[in-house]
Amino acid sequence: MNQQILKDAVSENRSPMFRIMTALNLSETTRKNFSNDILGFHIGNGYFLSVAHNLRTSYKIPRSLPDNIFQNDILNSLDNDEQTFLESQYDHDPHTQKRYVKAITDQDIIKRMTELITKVNFNTTYIHAYQNGLAEPVLVIHFRSNHFYGEPALDNKFDNTTYFHEPNLNRHTFVIRLELVDAFYEEDVAIYRIADADQDVIDLLPSLEIDWNFYSNYSTKKMFCLQSSPSSPLGKILNSASIEGISDHWNSMKGIANPGYIMEGMRYMIKGYFRFGSSGAPYLVYDDETDTLKAYAIQSEACPVQLQINKKKDGNFQYTHALATPLSNVQERIEEIINGGQ
């Protein structure tokens, strides 16, 4: 195996793995906010694969809302005292016609706000925010250089809302808007595509070919997990992995997602280190015929085989086994989307 292949997988200029986040108020320079950090990988021509289980989870308290939604969908369903309390936790900007939550650290206030948002049954899932223009999915890409993939000619493709220097991180951050194309909740796979970038930007993004094979035995092929580094999502790590078993999986997301659903179907049980927050990471197999790494599965869930630290598991998010979705599960649907340009 060419060792440069391994180095490229974790290089900031060559890695096909990316951070997908939720952006709020992206066009408002001083108010933009990023959350819902998840991993994903580029499969070519601006299409990305990630997991779906974060889409129906809740952000609990809206950080900002158009004023008409705040009034009609929330305040109008509360009594006078509740309205007064909740209004006092938000600032109103007449220029943007939005409400912005104040900086709140008091846990009792946060608890009360959450109770009221829940009481009026306001949908605080990320998928609802995407579908209603309250937030948007984005790629967040970091470089040591202040040029996108070292290309000064592309500087004009980004403005002060989609590029900013973060000196405390020693990184320059570039943001590219995405759109969610589809989500396959049963298999825990989501597919995104770039929403508004020019083709010359898309062409610079490293990508992975997909190995659609299903490895039903304990494969002797060289396999890896490409994920965020153990200490920070800014870094990347490529570590050995191996298929230790296959499972006809079942897991209920009721009570965790809104609405709840079932994740089920064929999964790999994979042995190899992974960290909490690595959902969406690609599992890679070395193809000796082409001397390349290809994606064959996507990190979905922790398998409850967990490391102990000081004989404790509580608060420890380092795991030794994972459940991953074989990409063969969704081959037909992914190919239909990509080939149909949907």
C-alpha positions as a Markdown table, in Angstrom:
| # | Residue | x | y | z |
|---|---|---|---|---|
| 1 | Met | 0.0 | 0.0 | 0.0 |
| 2 | Asn | 1.2 | 3.4 | -0.9 |
| 3 | Gln | 1.7 | 5.2 | 2.4 |
| 4 | Gln | 0.8 | 8.6 | 0.9 |
| 5 | Ile | -2.8 | 7.3 | 0.6 |
| 6 | Leu | -3.0 | 7.1 | 4.4 |
| 7 | Lys | -1.4 | 10.5 | 4.9 |
| 8 | Asp | -3.8 | 12.0 | 2.3 |
| 9 | Ala | -6.8 | 10.7 | 4.2 |
| 10 | Val | -6.0 | 12.9 | 7.2 |
| 11 | Ser | -4.5 | 15.8 | 5.4 |
| 12 | Glu | -6.5 | 19.0 | 5.5 |
| 13 | Asn | -6.0 | 19.5 | 1.8 |
| 14 | Arg | -6.7 | 15.9 | 0.7 |
| 15 | Ser | -9.1 | 14.4 | 3.2 |
| 16 | Pro | -12.6 | 13.4 | 1.9 |
| 17 | Met | -14.1 | 13.7 | 5.4 |
| 18 | Phe | -15.9 | 16.9 | 6.3 |
| 19 | Arg | -17.8 | 18.5 | 9.2 |
| 20 | Ile | -21.5 | 19.1 | 8.5 |
| 21 | Met | -23.1 | 21.5 | 10.9 |
| 22 | Thr | -26.3 | 23.5 | 11.3 |
| 23 | Ala | -25.8 | 27.3 | 10.6 |
| 24 | Leu | -28.1 | 29.9 | 12.1 |
| 25 | Asn | -28.2 | 33.5 | 10.9 |
| 26 | Leu | -25.3 | 32.7 | 8.5 |
| 27 | Ser | -25.7 | 36.0 | 6.6 |
| 28 | Glu | -25.6 | 38.0 | 9.9 |
| 29 | Thr | -21.9 | 38.4 | 10.6 |
| 30 | Thr | -22.1 | 39.0 | 14.4 |
| 31 | Arg | -25.0 | 36.6 | 15.0 |
| 32 | Lys | -24.1 | 33.5 | 13.1 |
| 33 | Asn | -24.0 | 30.3 | 15.1 |
| 34 | Phe | -23.0 | 26.7 | 14.4 |
| 35 | Ser | -24.3 | 23.6 | 16.1 |
| 36 | Asn | -25.3 | 20.0 | 15.5 |
| 37 | Asp | -21.7 | 18.9 | 14.6 |
| 38 | Ile | -21.7 | 15.7 | 12.6 |
| 39 | Leu | -19.3 | 14.0 | 10.2 |
| 40 | Gly | -19.8 | 13.3 | 6.5 |
| 41 | Phe | -17.9 | 12.4 | 3.4 |
| 42 | His | -17.8 | 13.6 | -0.2 |
| 43 | Ile | -18.8 | 11.0 | -2.8 |
| 44 | Gly | -18.3 | 13.3 | -5.8 |
| 45 | Asn | -19.8 | 16.2 | -7.6 |
| 46 | Gly | -21.0 | 17.9 | -4.5 |
| 47 | Tyr | -22.9 | 15.0 | -2.9 |
| 48 | Phe | -22.2 | 14.0 | 0.7 |
| 49 | Leu | -23.2 | 11.1 | 2.9 |
| 50 | Ser | -23.8 | 11.3 | 6.6 |
| 51 | Val | -26.1 | 9.9 | 9.3 |
| 52 | Ala | -29.8 | 10.8 | 9.7 |
| 53 | His | -30.3 | 10.3 | 13.5 |
| 54 | Asn | -29.3 | 13.9 | 14.3 |
| 55 | Leu | -32.0 | 15.4 | 12.0 |
| 56 | Arg | -35.0 | 14.6 | 14.3 |
| 57 | Thr | -33.2 | 15.5 | 17.5 |
| 58 | Ser | -34.1 | 18.7 | 19.3 |
| 59 | Tyr | -32.2 | 21.9 | 19.9 |
| 60 | Lys | -34.7 | 22.5 | 22.7 |
| 61 | Ile | -34.6 | 26.4 | 22.8 |
| 62 | Pro | -34.7 | 28.4 | 19.6 |
| 63 | Arg | -31.7 | 30.8 | 19.5 |
| 64 | Ser | -33.5 | 33.0 | 17.0 |
| 65 | Leu | -36.8 | 33.1 | 15.1 |
| 66 | Pro | -38.6 | 35.4 | 12.8 |
| 67 | Asp | -40.8 | 37.6 | 14.9 |
| 68 | Asn | -44.1 | 36.5 | 13.2 |
| 69 | Ile | -43.3 | 32.8 | 14.1 |
| 70 | Phe | -42.3 | 33.7 | 17.6 |
| 71 | Gln | -45.6 | 35.6 | 18.1 |
| 72 | Asn | -48.0 | 33.3 | 16.2 |
| 73 | Asp | -46.5 | 29.8 | 16.9 |
| 74 | Ile | -45.3 | 30.3 | 20.5 |
| 75 | Leu | -46.6 | 33.4 | 22.4 |
| 76 | Asn | -50.2 | 33.1 | 21.2 |
| 77 | Ser | -50.4 | 29.7 | 22.9 |
| 78 | Leu | -49.2 | 30.9 | 26.3 |
| 79 | Asp | -51.0 | 32.8 | 29.1 |
| 80 | Asn | -50.0 | 36.4 | 30.0 |
| 81 | Asp | -47.5 | 35.5 | 32.6 |
| 82 | Glu | -45.8 | 32.9 | 30.4 |
| 83 | Gln | -45.7 | 35.4 | 27.5 |
| 84 | Thr | -44.1 | 38.0 | 29.7 |
| 85 | Phe | -41.5 | 35.6 | 31.0 |
| 86 | Leu | -40.6 | 34.2 | 27.6 |
| 87 | Glu | -40.5 | 37.6 | 25.8 |
| 88 | Ser | -38.1 | 38.8 | 28.5 |
| 89 | Gln | -35.6 | 36.2 | 27.4 |
| 90 | Tyr | -35.4 | 37.4 | 23.8 |
| 91 | Asp | -34.3 | 40.6 | 22.2 |
| 92 | His | -36.2 | 42.0 | 19.2 |
| 93 | Asp | -34.3 | 43.5 | 16.2 |
| 94 | Pro | -36.7 | 45.7 | 14.1 |
| 95 | His | -34.3 | 45.6 | 11.2 |
| 96 | Thr | -34.2 | 41.8 | 10.8 |
| 97 | Gln | -37.6 | 41.3 | 12.3 |
| 98 | Lys | -36.2 | 38.5 | 14.4 |
| 99 | Arg | -36.1 | 37.5 | 18.1 |
| 100 | Tyr | -32.7 | 36.6 | 19.5 |
| 101 | Val | -32.3 | 34.7 | 22.7 |
| 102 | Lys | -30.3 | 36.5 | 25.4 |
| 103 | Ala | -27.2 | 35.0 | 27.0 |
| 104 | Ile | -28.6 | 32.8 | 29.7 |
| 105 | Thr | -26.7 | 30.8 | 32.2 |
| 106 | Asp | -29.3 | 30.3 | 34.9 |
| 107 | Gln | -30.4 | 26.7 | 34.7 |
| 108 | Asp | -33.8 | 27.4 | 36.2 |
| 109 | Ile | -34.6 | 29.9 | 33.5 |
| 110 | Ile | -33.4 | 27.5 | 30.8 |
| 111 | Lys | -35.5 | 24.7 | 32.3 |
| 112 | Arg | -38.6 | 27.0 | 32.3 |
| 113 | Met | -38.0 | 28.1 | 28.8 |
| 114 | Thr | -37.7 | 24.5 | 27.6 |
| 115 | Glu | -41.0 | 23.7 | 29.4 |
| 116 | Leu | -42.8 | 26.5 | 27.7 |
| 117 | Ile | -41.4 | 25.6 | 24.2 |
| 118 | Thr | -42.5 | 22.0 | 24.8 |
| 119 | Lys | -45.9 | 23.1 | 26.1 |
| 120 | Val | -46.8 | 24.9 | 22.9 |
| 121 | Asn | -45.5 | 21.9 | 20.9 |
| 122 | Phe | -43.2 | 24.1 | 18.8 |
| 123 | Asn | -41.1 | 21.8 | 16.6 |
| 124 | Thr | -37.4 | 22.2 | 17.6 |
| 125 | Thr | -36.0 | 19.4 | 15.4 |
| 126 | Tyr | -33.2 | 20.3 | 12.9 |
| 127 | Ile | -35.1 | 18.8 | 10.0 |
| 128 | His | -38.0 | 21.2 | 10.7 |
| 129 | Ala | -35.6 | 24.1 | 10.9 |
| 130 | Tyr | -34.1 | 23.1 | 7.5 |
| 131 | Gln | -37.5 | 22.6 | 5.9 |
| 132 | Asn | -38.9 | 25.9 | 7.1 |
| 133 | Gly | -35.8 | 28.1 | 6.5 |
| 134 | Leu | -35.0 | 28.7 | 10.1 |
| 135 | Ala | -31.5 | 27.2 | 9.7 |
| 136 | Glu | -29.5 | 25.5 | 7.1 |
| 137 | Pro | -26.9 | 22.6 | 6.8 |
| 138 | Val | -23.4 | 23.7 | 5.9 |
| 139 | Leu | -19.9 | 22.3 | 5.3 |
| 140 | Val | -17.4 | 23.9 | 7.7 |
| 141 | Ile | -13.9 | 23.5 | 6.4 |
| 142 | His | -10.7 | 24.6 | 8.2 |
| 143 | Phe | -7.3 | 25.4 | 6.7 |
| 144 | Arg | -4.0 | 26.8 | 8.0 |
| 145 | Ser | -3.9 | 28.8 | 4.8 |
| 146 | Asn | -6.2 | 31.8 | 4.3 |
| 147 | His | -7.0 | 30.5 | 0.8 |
| 148 | Phe | -9.5 | 27.8 | 0.0 |
| 149 | Tyr | -7.4 | 24.7 | -0.7 |
| 150 | Gly | -4.5 | 27.1 | -1.3 |
| 151 | Glu | -6.1 | 28.7 | -4.3 |
| 152 | Pro | -6.1 | 32.6 | -4.2 |
| 153 | Ala | -8.1 | 32.7 | -7.4 |
| 154 | Leu | -11.1 | 31.4 | -5.4 |
| 155 | Asp | -11.0 | 34.1 | -2.7 |
| 156 | Asn | -13.9 | 36.0 | -4.4 |
| 157 | Lys | -16.1 | 32.9 | -4.0 |
| 158 | Phe | -16.4 | 33.6 | -0.2 |
| 159 | Asp | -17.4 | 36.7 | 1.7 |
| 160 | Asn | -17.4 | 37.7 | 5.4 |
| 161 | Thr | -20.3 | 35.5 | 6.1 |
| 162 | Thr | -18.7 | 32.3 | 4.6 |
| 163 | Tyr | -15.1 | 33.0 | 5.5 |
| 164 | Phe | -13.5 | 34.1 | 8.8 |
| 165 | His | -10.2 | 33.8 | 10.5 |
| 166 | Glu | -10.2 | 32.1 | 13.9 |
| 167 | Pro | -6.9 | 33.0 | 15.5 |
| 168 | Asn | -7.6 | 31.1 | 18.7 |
| 169 | Leu | -7.8 | 28.0 | 16.6 |
| 170 | Asn | -4.9 | 28.9 | 14.2 |
| 171 | Arg | -7.3 | 28.2 | 11.4 |
| 172 | His | -9.1 | 29.9 | 8.5 |
| 173 | Thr | -12.7 | 28.7 | 8.3 |
| 174 | Phe | -14.7 | 28.4 | 5.0 |
| 175 | Val | -18.4 | 27.7 | 5.0 |
| 176 | Ile | -20.3 | 26.1 | 2.0 |
| 177 | Arg | -24.1 | 25.9 | 2.1 |
| 178 | Leu | -25.7 | 22.5 | 1.7 |
| 179 | Glu | -29.2 | 21.2 | 1.2 |
| 180 | Leu | -30.6 | 18.0 | 2.6 |
| 181 | Val | -31.7 | 15.8 | -0.4 |
| 182 | Asp | -33.1 | 12.8 | 1.5 |
| 183 | Ala | -32.8 | 10.9 | 4.8 |
| 184 | Phe | -33.2 | 7.2 | 5.2 |
| 185 | Tyr | -33.9 | 6.9 | 8.9 |
| 186 | Glu | -34.2 | 3.1 | 9.0 |
| 187 | Glu | -30.7 | 2.7 | 7.7 |
| 188 | Asp | -29.5 | 5.9 | 9.4 |
| 189 | Val | -28.1 | 7.5 | 6.3 |
| 190 | Ala | -28.7 | 11.0 | 4.9 |
| 191 | Ile | -27.5 | 12.5 | 1.6 |
| 192 | Tyr | -26.7 | 16.2 | 1.1 |
| 193 | Arg | -25.6 | 18.2 | -1.9 |
| 194 | Ile | -23.9 | 21.5 | -2.2 |
| 195 | Ala | -26.5 | 24.2 | -2.7 |
| 196 | Asp | -24.8 | 27.2 | -4.2 |
| 197 | Ala | -21.1 | 26.8 | -4.8 |
| 198 | Asp | -19.6 | 27.1 | -8.3 |
| 199 | Gln | -18.2 | 24.0 | -10.0 |
| 200 | Asp | -14.6 | 25.1 | -9.6 |
| 201 | Val | -15.1 | 25.1 | -5.8 |
| 202 | Ile | -16.8 | 21.7 | -5.9 |
| 203 | Asp | -14.0 | 20.3 | -8.1 |
| 204 | Leu | -11.4 | 21.0 | -5.4 |
| 205 | Leu | -13.2 | 18.9 | -2.7 |
| 206 | Pro | -11.6 | 15.5 | -2.3 |
| 207 | Ser | -14.0 | 12.6 | -2.6 |
| 208 | Leu | -14.3 | 8.8 | -2.1 |
| 209 | Glu | -15.4 | 6.1 | -4.4 |
| 210 | Ile | -17.9 | 3.7 | -2.9 |
| 211 | Asp | -17.3 | 0.0 | -2.5 |
| 212 | Trp | -20.9 | -1.4 | -2.7 |
| 213 | Asn | -19.8 | -4.9 | -1.7 |
| 214 | Phe | -21.3 | -6.4 | 1.4 |
| 215 | Tyr | -18.6 | -8.2 | 3.5 |
| 216 | Ser | -20.5 | -11.0 | 5.1 |
| 217 | Asn | -17.5 | -12.8 | 6.4 |
| 218 | Tyr | -14.6 | -11.6 | 8.6 |
| 219 | Ser | -12.8 | -9.8 | 5.9 |
| 220 | Thr | -9.1 | -10.1 | 5.5 |
| 221 | Lys | -8.9 | -6.8 | 3.6 |
| 222 | Lys | -7.3 | -3.8 | 5.2 |
| 223 | Met | -9.9 | -1.6 | 6.7 |
| 224 | Phe | -9.9 | 1.8 | 8.5 |
| 225 | Cys | -12.1 | 4.3 | 10.2 |
| 226 | Leu | -11.6 | 7.9 | 9.1 |
| 227 | Gln | -12.9 | 10.2 | 11.9 |
| 228 | Ser | -12.2 | 13.3 | 14.0 |
| 229 | Ser | -9.1 | 13.1 | 16.1 |
| 230 | Pro | -9.5 | 11.9 | 19.8 |
| 231 | Ser | -9.0 | 15.4 | 21.2 |
| 232 | Ser | -10.7 | 17.8 | 18.7 |
| 233 | Pro | -13.0 | 17.9 | 15.6 |
| 234 | Leu | -10.4 | 20.1 | 14.0 |
| 235 | Gly | -8.0 | 17.1 | 13.6 |
| 236 | Lys | -8.5 | 13.8 | 11.8 |
| 237 | Ile | -7.4 | 10.2 | 12.6 |
| 238 | Leu | -7.3 | 7.1 | 10.4 |
| 239 | Asn | -7.2 | 4.0 | 12.5 |
| 240 | Ser | -7.4 | 0.3 | 11.8 |
| 241 | Ala | -10.8 | -1.3 | 11.9 |
| 242 | Ser | -12.1 | -4.8 | 11.3 |
| 243 | Ile | -15.5 | -6.4 | 10.8 |
| 244 | Glu | -16.2 | -8.6 | 13.8 |
| 245 | Gly | -19.7 | -9.6 | 13.0 |
| 246 | Ile | -22.9 | -8.7 | 11.2 |
| 247 | Ser | -26.3 | -8.0 | 12.8 |
| 248 | Asp | -29.9 | -7.7 | 11.7 |
| 249 | His | -30.2 | -4.6 | 13.8 |
| 250 | Trp | -33.1 | -3.0 | 15.7 |
| 251 | Asn | -33.1 | 0.1 | 17.8 |
| 252 | Ser | -35.9 | 2.4 | 18.8 |
| 253 | Met | -35.4 | 6.2 | 18.5 |
| 254 | Lys | -38.7 | 6.8 | 20.3 |
| 255 | Gly | -38.3 | 9.4 | 23.0 |
| 256 | Ile | -35.0 | 10.6 | 21.4 |
| 257 | Ala | -36.3 | 11.8 | 18.1 |
| 258 | Asn | -39.4 | 13.7 | 17.1 |
| 259 | Pro | -41.3 | 11.8 | 15.7 |
| 260 | Gly | -39.7 | 8.6 | 16.9 |
| 261 | Tyr | -38.8 | 5.9 | 14.5 |
| 262 | Ile | -37.0 | 2.6 | 14.3 |
| 263 | Met | -33.5 | 2.0 | 13.0 |
| 264 | Glu | -33.2 | -1.5 | 11.7 |
| 265 | Gly | -31.7 | -3.7 | 9.1 |
| 266 | Met | -28.2 | -5.1 | 8.3 |
| 267 | Arg | -25.3 | -3.7 | 10.2 |
| 268 | Tyr | -21.6 | -4.4 | 10.7 |
| 269 | Met | -20.3 | -4.8 | 14.2 |
| 270 | Ile | -16.8 | -3.2 | 13.8 |
| 271 | Lys | -13.9 | -3.5 | 16.1 |
| 272 | Gly | -11.7 | -0.5 | 16.3 |
| 273 | Tyr | -11.4 | 2.7 | 18.3 |
| 274 | Phe | -13.9 | 5.4 | 17.7 |
| 275 | Arg | -14.9 | 8.5 | 19.7 |
| 276 | Phe | -18.3 | 9.8 | 20.6 |
| 277 | Gly | -19.3 | 12.3 | 17.9 |
| 278 | Ser | -17.9 | 10.3 | 15.1 |
| 279 | Ser | -21.3 | 9.4 | 13.6 |
| 280 | Gly | -21.2 | 9.9 | 9.9 |
| 281 | Ala | -17.5 | 8.9 | 9.6 |
| 282 | Pro | -16.7 | 6.6 | 6.6 |
| 283 | Tyr | -15.3 | 3.1 | 7.1 |
| 284 | Leu | -12.7 | 2.5 | 4.4 |
| 285 | Val | -11.4 | -0.6 | 2.6 |
| 286 | Tyr | -8.2 | -0.7 | 0.7 |
| 287 | Asp | -8.6 | -1.7 | -2.9 |
| 288 | Asp | -5.3 | -3.3 | -4.0 |
| 289 | Glu | -6.3 | -3.3 | -7.6 |
| 290 | Thr | -6.6 | 0.5 | -7.8 |
| 291 | Asp | -4.4 | 1.3 | -4.8 |
| 292 | Thr | -7.1 | 3.5 | -3.3 |
| 293 | Leu | -9.3 | 3.6 | -0.2 |
| 294 | Lys | -13.0 | 3.3 | -0.8 |
| 295 | Ala | -16.0 | 3.8 | 1.5 |
| 296 | Tyr | -17.9 | 0.7 | 2.3 |
| 297 | Ala | -19.9 | 1.7 | 5.5 |
| 298 | Ile | -20.9 | 4.6 | 7.6 |
| 299 | Gln | -20.5 | 5.0 | 11.3 |
| 300 | Ser | -23.9 | 5.0 | 12.9 |
| 301 | Glu | -24.0 | 4.0 | 16.6 |
| 302 | Ala | -21.9 | 3.0 | 19.5 |
| 303 | Cys | -22.0 | -0.8 | 20.2 |
| 304 | Pro | -22.1 | -1.1 | 24.0 |
| 305 | Val | -18.5 | -2.4 | 24.5 |
| 306 | Gln | -16.9 | 0.6 | 26.2 |
| 307 | Leu | -13.5 | 1.4 | 27.6 |
| 308 | Gln | -13.2 | 2.0 | 31.3 |
| 309 | Ile | -11.2 | 4.9 | 32.8 |
| 310 | Asn | -10.3 | 4.5 | 36.4 |
| 311 | Lys | -12.8 | 1.6 | 36.5 |
| 312 | Lys | -15.6 | 3.9 | 35.4 |
| 313 | Lys | -17.6 | 4.2 | 32.2 |
| 314 | Asp | -19.6 | 7.3 | 33.2 |
| 315 | Gly | -18.5 | 10.4 | 31.3 |
| 316 | Asn | -16.2 | 8.3 | 29.1 |
| 317 | Phe | -16.9 | 8.6 | 25.4 |
| 318 | Gln | -14.2 | 6.3 | 24.0 |
| 319 | Tyr | -15.5 | 3.0 | 22.5 |
| 320 | Thr | -13.9 | -0.1 | 21.1 |
| 321 | His | -16.9 | -1.4 | 19.0 |
| 322 | Ala | -19.3 | 0.3 | 16.6 |
| 323 | Leu | -22.3 | -0.4 | 14.6 |
| 324 | Ala | -22.0 | 0.7 | 11.0 |
| 325 | Thr | -24.5 | 0.8 | 8.1 |
| 326 | Pro | -23.2 | -1.0 | 5.0 |
| 327 | Leu | -23.5 | 1.3 | 2.0 |
| 328 | Ser | -24.9 | -1.6 | 0.0 |
| 329 | Asn | -28.1 | -1.0 | 2.1 |
| 330 | Val | -28.8 | 2.2 | 0.3 |
| 331 | Gln | -27.0 | 1.7 | -3.0 |
| 332 | Glu | -30.1 | 1.8 | -5.2 |
| 333 | Arg | -31.5 | 5.0 | -3.6 |
| 334 | Ile | -28.1 | 6.8 | -3.6 |
| 335 | Glu | -27.5 | 5.9 | -7.3 |
| 336 | Glu | -31.0 | 7.0 | -8.2 |
| 337 | Ile | -30.5 | 10.4 | -6.6 |
| 338 | Ile | -27.0 | 11.0 | -8.0 |
| 339 | Asn | -27.8 | 9.8 | -11.5 |
| 340 | Gly | -31.2 | 11.5 | -11.6 |
| 341 | Gly | -29.7 | 14.8 | -10.3 |
| 342 | Gln | -32.5 | 15.0 | -7.8 |
